[in-house]
Every structure is written in C-alpha cells, then in structure tokens.
Amino acid sequence: MSDAVAIVAKAPRAGAVKTRLVPPLTPEQAAAVARLLLEETIRRFPPAVPAAWSLFLDGTPEPWLRELCTSRGVVLRDQGEGDLGARLTRSFRRMHEEGARRALAIGTDSPTLDPSWIARALAALDTADAVIGPARDGGYYLVGMRPGCDALLRDIPWSTTEVAAATRRRAAAQGYLIAELPEWYDVDDRESLARALADAGIGSPLARGAAAIGIGTS
C-alpha cells in the first residue's frame, strides 16, 4: 500500500505517562487515561483511513494491547532508542522502505480528531513534501512526509512550545514545501482531558472508560 500511518506512543505505565495530570490524578489514574487514549486511537482511526497502520511503541506491550492491534490490523513495532526525532525518523524510514509514498505519524493525544483530517494530510503529500497538524500547545498532533525528507526532523526542540515553529523553519531551510492542517488540541492537562471527554460524548468508549476510573468532564 502506498499510504502508511504510524501511531507513536508510550506503553501506559504509571509514573511514565501523562505526568502533567498528576496531581490532581494519581499516577495510576494518569496511566489509565493514557491507556484510554491509546485504545481510542487504535479503535477509531485505522478502520476509518485506508493505509498500512503500525503502532511504534516505547515499552513492552501487554496482552490487551497485542490483541487490540491484531483486531484492528495494526502492526506492533518497537520505537527503538534516541530522542523523539530519532524515533520518528526511524518510523518514517521503515514505512518508506516498505513502499509507502505518503507516510504520517500521529500520537495518541488527539483521539477526538476527525479521521478525515488524517486522510486530508495524506492527500496533501501529493503536492507537498511534508505536512503538519499544529497543536495549540506549539507542537503538532500529526506530521507526515514523502521519502527523502528525513532532515525535516533534525534539530527540533522536542517537548517545547517551539516544535511546530522549528519544524516550519527547518522545512524552509531544507527547501521543503510544507502543508498545514487546521490547529487542534492535545490531551495533556485536566482541561484538555475534560474537553476530549465532552467532544467524545456521553456513552462513548472514551467517556465510559474515564467514568470507570472516576474521571468526568468537570
């Protein structure tokens, strides 16, 4: 398949994920939230967007995650070592080596994103060298590129508010034509979590899962 999408995530382990939610949540609750976001991402997007889907995981996958990936046709892979730029670059190279002409990477912090935006990002790579979906915190919820554009991810100040801006500058410096999707939000604090639960709606798997661990929209 000429299209590929990588989900890039950490294994939801207490103390290692969603630390900005602690407090008011406990580390165990924060890990449960990370699991919900991961589950929702795998459950929602691969069936909606035809592509070769992979989960590049940092950590050891538990049986529930292996089963979920299998049920959704998502190939489970290890991220490898290095900073986020190195891990993303490795993911893109893997997808391109396997024949993808248009490749994207997404995280798990935007589970209520309209799936059509992912398809829109893939389509943008017909005319652009790269594409980003900027997040409101200065990062991005999605990044994509055609083969040969690995330099886009070098020298980016990861985990800062300058990620998207630095990526734009890097694209300009390398002569890459970059397309952009509309801005969206990441779930990284209590306010954005509440918004995601409200956007998902009462009775959704995400809202039901949050309620089961004692988390609501307020």
PDB file of C-alpha atoms in Angstrom:
ATOM      1  CA  MET A   1       0.000   0.000   0.000  1.00  0.00           C
ATOM      2  CA  SER A   2       1.355   3.428  -0.921  1.00  0.00           C
ATOM      3  CA  ASP A   3      -0.022   5.056   2.254  1.00  0.00           C
ATOM      4  CA  ALA A   4       1.175   4.325   5.782  1.00  0.00           C
ATOM      5  CA  VAL A   5       0.413   5.768   9.203  1.00  0.00           C
ATOM      6  CA  ALA A   6       2.432   5.247  12.369  1.00  0.00           C
ATOM      7  CA  ILE A   7       0.899   5.673  15.807  1.00  0.00           C
ATOM      8  CA  VAL A   8       3.756   6.682  18.102  1.00  0.00           C
ATOM      9  CA  ALA A   9       3.124   6.048  21.789  1.00  0.00           C
ATOM     10  CA  LYS A  10       4.495   5.013  25.150  1.00  0.00           C
ATOM     11  CA  ALA A  11       3.278   1.926  26.972  1.00  0.00           C
ATOM     12  CA  PRO A  12       0.807   3.262  29.591  1.00  0.00           C
ATOM     13  CA  ARG A  13       2.853   2.702  32.742  1.00  0.00           C
ATOM     14  CA  ALA A  14       2.215   4.596  35.997  1.00  0.00           C
ATOM     15  CA  GLY A  15       4.769   7.325  36.560  1.00  0.00           C
ATOM     16  CA  ALA A  16       5.928   7.359  32.934  1.00  0.00           C
ATOM     17  CA  VAL A  17       2.925   8.824  31.096  1.00  0.00           C
ATOM     18  CA  LYS A  18       0.576  11.805  31.441  1.00  0.00           C
ATOM     19  CA  THR A  19       2.599  13.231  34.311  1.00  0.00           C
ATOM     20  CA  ARG A  20       1.054  16.678  33.813  1.00  0.00           C
ATOM     21  CA  LEU A  21      -2.226  15.224  35.060  1.00  0.00           C
ATOM     22  CA  VAL A  22      -0.580  14.407  38.415  1.00  0.00           C
ATOM     23  CA  PRO A  23      -1.969  15.957  40.542  1.00  0.00           C
ATOM     24  CA  PRO A  24      -4.988  16.054  40.654  1.00  0.00           C
ATOM     25  CA  LEU A  25      -4.889  12.489  39.294  1.00  0.00           C
ATOM     26  CA  THR A  26      -2.790   9.751  40.814  1.00  0.00           C
ATOM     27  CA  PRO A  27      -0.018   8.195  38.678  1.00  0.00           C
ATOM     28  CA  GLU A  28      -2.211   5.103  38.310  1.00  0.00           C
ATOM     29  CA  GLN A  29      -5.171   7.173  37.097  1.00  0.00           C
ATOM     30  CA  ALA A  30      -2.911   9.061  34.672  1.00  0.00           C
ATOM     31  CA  ALA A  31      -1.670   5.752  33.272  1.00  0.00           C
ATOM     32  CA  ALA A  32      -5.285   4.613  32.926  1.00  0.00           C
ATOM     33  CA  VAL A  33      -6.023   7.799  30.957  1.00  0.00           C
ATOM     34  CA  ALA A  34      -3.030   7.116  28.691  1.00  0.00           C
ATOM     35  CA  ARG A  35      -4.363   3.628  28.075  1.00  0.00           C
ATOM     36  CA  LEU A  36      -7.808   5.012  27.202  1.00  0.00           C
ATOM     37  CA  LEU A  37      -6.294   7.466  24.714  1.00  0.00           C
ATOM     38  CA  LEU A  38      -4.208   4.714  23.147  1.00  0.00           C
ATOM     39  CA  GLU A  39      -7.190   2.374  22.913  1.00  0.00           C
ATOM     40  CA  GLU A  40      -9.403   5.071  21.392  1.00  0.00           C
ATOM     41  CA  THR A  41      -6.753   5.997  18.825  1.00  0.00           C
ATOM     42  CA  ILE A  42      -6.335   2.389  17.686  1.00  0.00           C
ATOM     43  CA  ARG A  43     -10.073   1.700  17.787  1.00  0.00           C
ATOM     44  CA  ARG A  44     -11.121   4.834  15.912  1.00  0.00           C
ATOM     45  CA  PHE A  45      -8.646   5.775  13.201  1.00  0.00           C
ATOM     46  CA  PRO A  46      -7.346   2.654  11.392  1.00  0.00           C
ATOM     47  CA  PRO A  47     -10.817   1.461  10.324  1.00  0.00           C
ATOM     48  CA  ALA A  48     -11.617   4.960   9.014  1.00  0.00           C
ATOM     49  CA  VAL A  49      -8.462   5.645   6.984  1.00  0.00           C
ATOM     50  CA  PRO A  50      -7.221   3.039   4.462  1.00  0.00           C
ATOM     51  CA  ALA A  51      -3.461   2.720   4.986  1.00  0.00           C
ATOM     52  CA  ALA A  52      -0.820   0.383   6.368  1.00  0.00           C
ATOM     53  CA  TRP A  53      -1.122   1.133  10.097  1.00  0.00           C
ATOM     54  CA  SER A  54       1.573   0.471  12.691  1.00  0.00           C
ATOM     55  CA  LEU A  55       1.966   1.156  16.390  1.00  0.00           C
ATOM     56  CA  PHE A  56       5.545   2.141  17.215  1.00  0.00           C
ATOM     57  CA  LEU A  57       5.642   1.571  20.963  1.00  0.00           C
ATOM     58  CA  ASP A  58       8.094   2.724  23.609  1.00  0.00           C
ATOM     59  CA  GLY A  59       7.884  -0.065  26.182  1.00  0.00           C
ATOM     60  CA  THR A  60       6.655  -3.618  26.482  1.00  0.00           C
ATOM     61  CA  PRO A  61       3.193  -4.313  25.036  1.00  0.00           C
ATOM     62  CA  GLU A  62       0.782  -6.088  27.363  1.00  0.00           C
ATOM     63  CA  PRO A  63      -1.532  -8.824  26.054  1.00  0.00           C
ATOM     64  CA  TRP A  64      -4.544  -6.475  25.830  1.00  0.00           C
ATOM     65  CA  LEU A  65      -2.573  -4.183  23.512  1.00  0.00           C
ATOM     66  CA  ARG A  66      -1.394  -7.018  21.308  1.00  0.00           C
ATOM     67  CA  GLU A  67      -4.976  -8.245  20.993  1.00  0.00           C
ATOM     68  CA  LEU A  68      -6.304  -4.770  20.188  1.00  0.00           C
ATOM     69  CA  CYS A  69      -3.681  -4.207  17.489  1.00  0.00           C
ATOM     70  CA  THR A  70      -4.421  -7.577  15.937  1.00  0.00           C
ATOM     71  CA  SER A  71      -8.149  -6.891  15.907  1.00  0.00           C
ATOM     72  CA  ARG A  72      -7.632  -3.575  14.085  1.00  0.00           C
ATOM     73  CA  GLY A  73      -4.965  -4.748  11.671  1.00  0.00           C
ATOM     74  CA  VAL A  74      -2.268  -2.610  13.297  1.00  0.00           C
ATOM     75  CA  VAL A  75       1.304  -3.951  13.179  1.00  0.00           C
ATOM     76  CA  LEU A  76       3.069  -3.629  16.533  1.00  0.00           C
ATOM     77  CA  ARG A  77       6.667  -2.388  16.409  1.00  0.00           C
ATOM     78  CA  ASP A  78       9.348  -1.123  18.768  1.00  0.00           C
ATOM     79  CA  GLN A  79      10.330   2.561  18.617  1.00  0.00           C
ATOM     80  CA  GLY A  80      13.993   1.965  19.317  1.00  0.00           C
ATOM     81  CA  GLU A  81      16.333   4.339  21.122  1.00  0.00           C
ATOM     82  CA  GLY A  82      17.049   8.072  20.902  1.00  0.00           C
ATOM     83  CA  ASP A  83      15.052  11.264  21.246  1.00  0.00           C
ATOM     84  CA  LEU A  84      11.670  11.760  19.624  1.00  0.00           C
ATOM     85  CA  GLY A  85      13.268  12.990  16.413  1.00  0.00           C
ATOM     86  CA  ALA A  86      15.342   9.827  16.095  1.00  0.00           C
ATOM     87  CA  ARG A  87      12.334   7.640  16.838  1.00  0.00           C
ATOM     88  CA  LEU A  88      10.128   9.437  14.329  1.00  0.00           C
ATOM     89  CA  THR A  89      12.842   9.313  11.689  1.00  0.00           C
ATOM     90  CA  ARG A  90      13.224   5.568  12.237  1.00  0.00           C
ATOM     91  CA  SER A  91       9.451   5.115  11.900  1.00  0.00           C
ATOM     92  CA  PHE A  92       9.308   7.078   8.650  1.00  0.00           C
ATOM     93  CA  ARG A  93      12.260   5.212   7.169  1.00  0.00           C
ATOM     94  CA  ARG A  94      10.593   1.909   7.994  1.00  0.00           C
ATOM     95  CA  MET A  95       7.341   2.971   6.329  1.00  0.00           C
ATOM     96  CA  HIS A  96       9.115   4.324   3.257  1.00  0.00           C
ATOM     97  CA  GLU A  97      11.334   1.244   2.927  1.00  0.00           C
ATOM     98  CA  GLU A  98       8.192  -0.866   2.933  1.00  0.00           C
ATOM     99  CA  GLY A  99       6.823   1.049  -0.043  1.00  0.00           C
ATOM    100  CA  ALA A 100       4.849   3.945   1.402  1.00  0.00           C
ATOM    101  CA  ARG A 101       4.959   7.022  -0.792  1.00  0.00           C
ATOM    102  CA  ARG A 102       2.825   9.043   1.616  1.00  0.00           C
ATOM    103  CA  ALA A 103       3.521   8.455   5.307  1.00  0.00           C
ATOM    104  CA  LEU A 104       2.248  10.041   8.509  1.00  0.00           C
ATOM    105  CA  ALA A 105       2.939   9.776  12.214  1.00  0.00           C
ATOM    106  CA  ILE A 106       0.349  10.607  14.851  1.00  0.00           C
ATOM    107  CA  GLY A 107       0.322  10.466  18.618  1.00  0.00           C
ATOM    108  CA  THR A 108      -2.456   9.344  20.929  1.00  0.00           C
ATOM    109  CA  ASP A 109      -3.268  12.733  22.475  1.00  0.00           C
ATOM    110  CA  SER A 110      -5.926  13.755  19.931  1.00  0.00           C
ATOM    111  CA  PRO A 111      -8.431  10.876  19.989  1.00  0.00           C
ATOM    112  CA  THR A 112     -11.401  13.065  19.010  1.00  0.00           C
ATOM    113  CA  LEU A 113      -9.756  14.388  15.849  1.00  0.00           C
ATOM    114  CA  ASP A 114     -11.934  13.985  12.758  1.00  0.00           C
ATOM    115  CA  PRO A 115     -10.467  10.974  10.885  1.00  0.00           C
ATOM    116  CA  SER A 116     -10.985  12.839   7.621  1.00  0.00           C
ATOM    117  CA  TRP A 117      -8.147  15.143   8.672  1.00  0.00           C
ATOM    118  CA  ILE A 118      -5.764  12.198   8.547  1.00  0.00           C
ATOM    119  CA  ALA A 119      -6.934  11.372   5.029  1.00  0.00           C
ATOM    120  CA  ARG A 120      -6.583  15.055   4.180  1.00  0.00           C
ATOM    121  CA  ALA A 121      -2.969  15.014   5.407  1.00  0.00           C
ATOM    122  CA  LEU A 122      -2.167  12.013   3.229  1.00  0.00           C
ATOM    123  CA  ALA A 123      -3.697  13.772   0.221  1.00  0.00           C
ATOM    124  CA  ALA A 124      -1.604  16.879   0.936  1.00  0.00           C
ATOM    125  CA  LEU A 125       1.521  14.804   0.302  1.00  0.00           C
ATOM    126  CA  ASP A 126       0.570  14.548  -3.372  1.00  0.00           C
ATOM    127  CA  THR A 127       1.761  18.126  -3.802  1.00  0.00           C
ATOM    128  CA  ALA A 128       3.753  18.929  -0.634  1.00  0.00           C
ATOM    129  CA  ASP A 129       6.970  17.387   0.652  1.00  0.00           C
ATOM    130  CA  ALA A 130       5.700  17.367   4.219  1.00  0.00           C
ATOM    131  CA  VAL A 131       2.602  18.115   6.267  1.00  0.00           C
ATOM    132  CA  ILE A 132       1.957  19.038   9.886  1.00  0.00           C
ATOM    133  CA  GLY A 133      -1.138  19.351  12.031  1.00  0.00           C
ATOM    134  CA  PRO A 134      -0.240  22.057  14.570  1.00  0.00           C
ATOM    135  CA  ALA A 135      -1.403  21.643  18.147  1.00  0.00           C
ATOM    136  CA  ARG A 136      -2.448  24.508  20.376  1.00  0.00           C
ATOM    137  CA  ASP A 137       0.475  23.907  22.724  1.00  0.00           C
ATOM    138  CA  GLY A 138       3.018  24.683  19.996  1.00  0.00           C
ATOM    139  CA  GLY A 139       3.677  21.096  18.993  1.00  0.00           C
ATOM    140  CA  TYR A 140       1.773  19.045  16.453  1.00  0.00           C
ATOM    141  CA  TYR A 141      -0.693  16.193  16.527  1.00  0.00           C
ATOM    142  CA  LEU A 142       0.395  14.904  13.137  1.00  0.00           C
ATOM    143  CA  VAL A 143       3.455  15.052  10.907  1.00  0.00           C
ATOM    144  CA  GLY A 144       3.958  13.488   7.520  1.00  0.00           C
ATOM    145  CA  MET A 145       6.457  13.394   4.703  1.00  0.00           C
ATOM    146  CA  ARG A 146       7.370  11.857   1.411  1.00  0.00           C
ATOM    147  CA  PRO A 147      10.543   9.764   1.031  1.00  0.00           C
ATOM    148  CA  GLY A 148      13.816  11.661   1.221  1.00  0.00           C
ATOM    149  CA  CYS A 149      12.662  14.349   3.666  1.00  0.00           C
ATOM    150  CA  ASP A 150      14.157  12.940   6.883  1.00  0.00           C
ATOM    151  CA  ALA A 151      16.100  16.158   7.527  1.00  0.00           C
ATOM    152  CA  LEU A 152      12.802  17.789   8.495  1.00  0.00           C
ATOM    153  CA  LEU A 153      13.013  16.215  11.957  1.00  0.00           C
ATOM    154  CA  ARG A 154      16.589  17.166  12.809  1.00  0.00           C
ATOM    155  CA  ASP A 155      17.469  19.758  15.458  1.00  0.00           C
ATOM    156  CA  ILE A 156      13.904  20.194  16.726  1.00  0.00           C
ATOM    157  CA  PRO A 157      13.467  21.247  20.392  1.00  0.00           C
ATOM    158  CA  TRP A 158      11.127  18.394  21.303  1.00  0.00           C
ATOM    159  CA  SER A 159       8.713  18.769  24.244  1.00  0.00           C
ATOM    160  CA  THR A 160       8.673  22.557  23.962  1.00  0.00           C
ATOM    161  CA  THR A 161       6.244  25.142  22.622  1.00  0.00           C
ATOM    162  CA  GLU A 162       8.589  25.679  19.652  1.00  0.00           C
ATOM    163  CA  VAL A 163       8.213  22.299  17.973  1.00  0.00           C
ATOM    164  CA  ALA A 164       5.886  23.377  15.150  1.00  0.00           C
ATOM    165  CA  ALA A 165       7.682  26.689  14.589  1.00  0.00           C
ATOM    166  CA  ALA A 166      11.073  24.974  14.481  1.00  0.00           C
ATOM    167  CA  THR A 167       9.730  22.388  12.026  1.00  0.00           C
ATOM    168  CA  ARG A 168       8.499  25.171   9.744  1.00  0.00           C
ATOM    169  CA  ARG A 169      11.928  26.817   9.885  1.00  0.00           C
ATOM    170  CA  ARG A 170      13.623  23.507   9.218  1.00  0.00           C
ATOM    171  CA  ALA A 171      11.391  22.910   6.179  1.00  0.00           C
ATOM    172  CA  ALA A 172      12.232  26.350   4.804  1.00  0.00           C
ATOM    173  CA  ALA A 173      15.955  25.800   5.354  1.00  0.00           C
ATOM    174  CA  GLN A 174      15.822  22.469   3.503  1.00  0.00           C
ATOM    175  CA  GLY A 175      13.658  23.801   0.684  1.00  0.00           C
ATOM    176  CA  TYR A 176      10.718  21.549   1.547  1.00  0.00           C
ATOM    177  CA  LEU A 177       7.199  22.580   0.633  1.00  0.00           C
ATOM    178  CA  ILE A 178       5.151  22.054   3.801  1.00  0.00           C
ATOM    179  CA  ALA A 179       1.359  21.889   4.058  1.00  0.00           C
ATOM    180  CA  GLU A 180      -0.617  22.508   7.243  1.00  0.00           C
ATOM    181  CA  LEU A 181      -3.877  21.187   8.620  1.00  0.00           C
ATOM    182  CA  PRO A 182      -6.128  23.179  10.970  1.00  0.00           C
ATOM    183  CA  GLU A 183      -4.999  23.590  14.558  1.00  0.00           C
ATOM    184  CA  TRP A 184      -6.268  21.063  17.114  1.00  0.00           C
ATOM    185  CA  TYR A 185      -5.598  20.281  20.751  1.00  0.00           C
ATOM    186  CA  ASP A 186      -3.600  17.648  22.606  1.00  0.00           C
ATOM    187  CA  VAL A 187      -4.815  15.993  25.797  1.00  0.00           C
ATOM    188  CA  ASP A 188      -2.065  16.940  28.213  1.00  0.00           C
ATOM    189  CA  ASP A 189      -3.801  18.511  31.219  1.00  0.00           C
ATOM    190  CA  ARG A 190      -7.101  18.299  33.101  1.00  0.00           C
ATOM    191  CA  GLU A 191      -8.773  20.992  30.971  1.00  0.00           C
ATOM    192  CA  SER A 192      -7.947  19.350  27.653  1.00  0.00           C
ATOM    193  CA  LEU A 193      -8.938  15.950  29.034  1.00  0.00           C
ATOM    194  CA  ALA A 194     -12.329  17.350  30.013  1.00  0.00           C
ATOM    195  CA  ARG A 195     -12.738  18.772  26.515  1.00  0.00           C
ATOM    196  CA  ALA A 196     -11.880  15.430  24.902  1.00  0.00           C
ATOM    197  CA  LEU A 197     -14.432  13.629  27.057  1.00  0.00           C
ATOM    198  CA  ALA A 198     -17.070  16.225  26.178  1.00  0.00           C
ATOM    199  CA  ASP A 199     -16.214  16.018  22.474  1.00  0.00           C
ATOM    200  CA  ALA A 200     -16.391  12.230  22.566  1.00  0.00           C
ATOM    201  CA  GLY A 201     -19.859  12.435  24.079  1.00  0.00           C
ATOM    202  CA  ILE A 202     -21.713  10.653  26.835  1.00  0.00           C
ATOM    203  CA  GLY A 203     -21.764   6.926  26.221  1.00  0.00           C
ATOM    204  CA  SER A 204     -18.676   6.878  24.039  1.00  0.00           C
ATOM    205  CA  PRO A 205     -15.993   4.274  24.839  1.00  0.00           C
ATOM    206  CA  LEU A 206     -13.676   7.088  25.918  1.00  0.00           C
ATOM    207  CA  ALA A 207     -16.226   8.649  28.256  1.00  0.00           C
ATOM    208  CA  ARG A 208     -17.290   5.286  29.675  1.00  0.00           C
ATOM    209  CA  GLY A 209     -13.691   4.328  30.320  1.00  0.00           C
ATOM    210  CA  ALA A 210     -12.975   7.632  32.061  1.00  0.00           C
ATOM    211  CA  ALA A 211     -16.052   7.278  34.232  1.00  0.00           C
ATOM    212  CA  ALA A 212     -14.936   3.777  35.249  1.00  0.00           C
ATOM    213  CA  ILE A 213     -11.749   5.218  36.741  1.00  0.00           C
ATOM    214  CA  GLY A 214     -13.538   8.107  38.405  1.00  0.00           C
ATOM    215  CA  ILE A 215     -12.871  10.867  35.889  1.00  0.00           C
ATOM    216  CA  GLY A 216     -15.543  13.117  34.420  1.00  0.00           C
ATOM    217  CA  THR A 217     -15.747  16.217  32.241  1.00  0.00           C
ATOM    218  CA  SER A 218     -15.543  18.696  35.111  1.00  0.00           C
TER     219      SER A 218
END
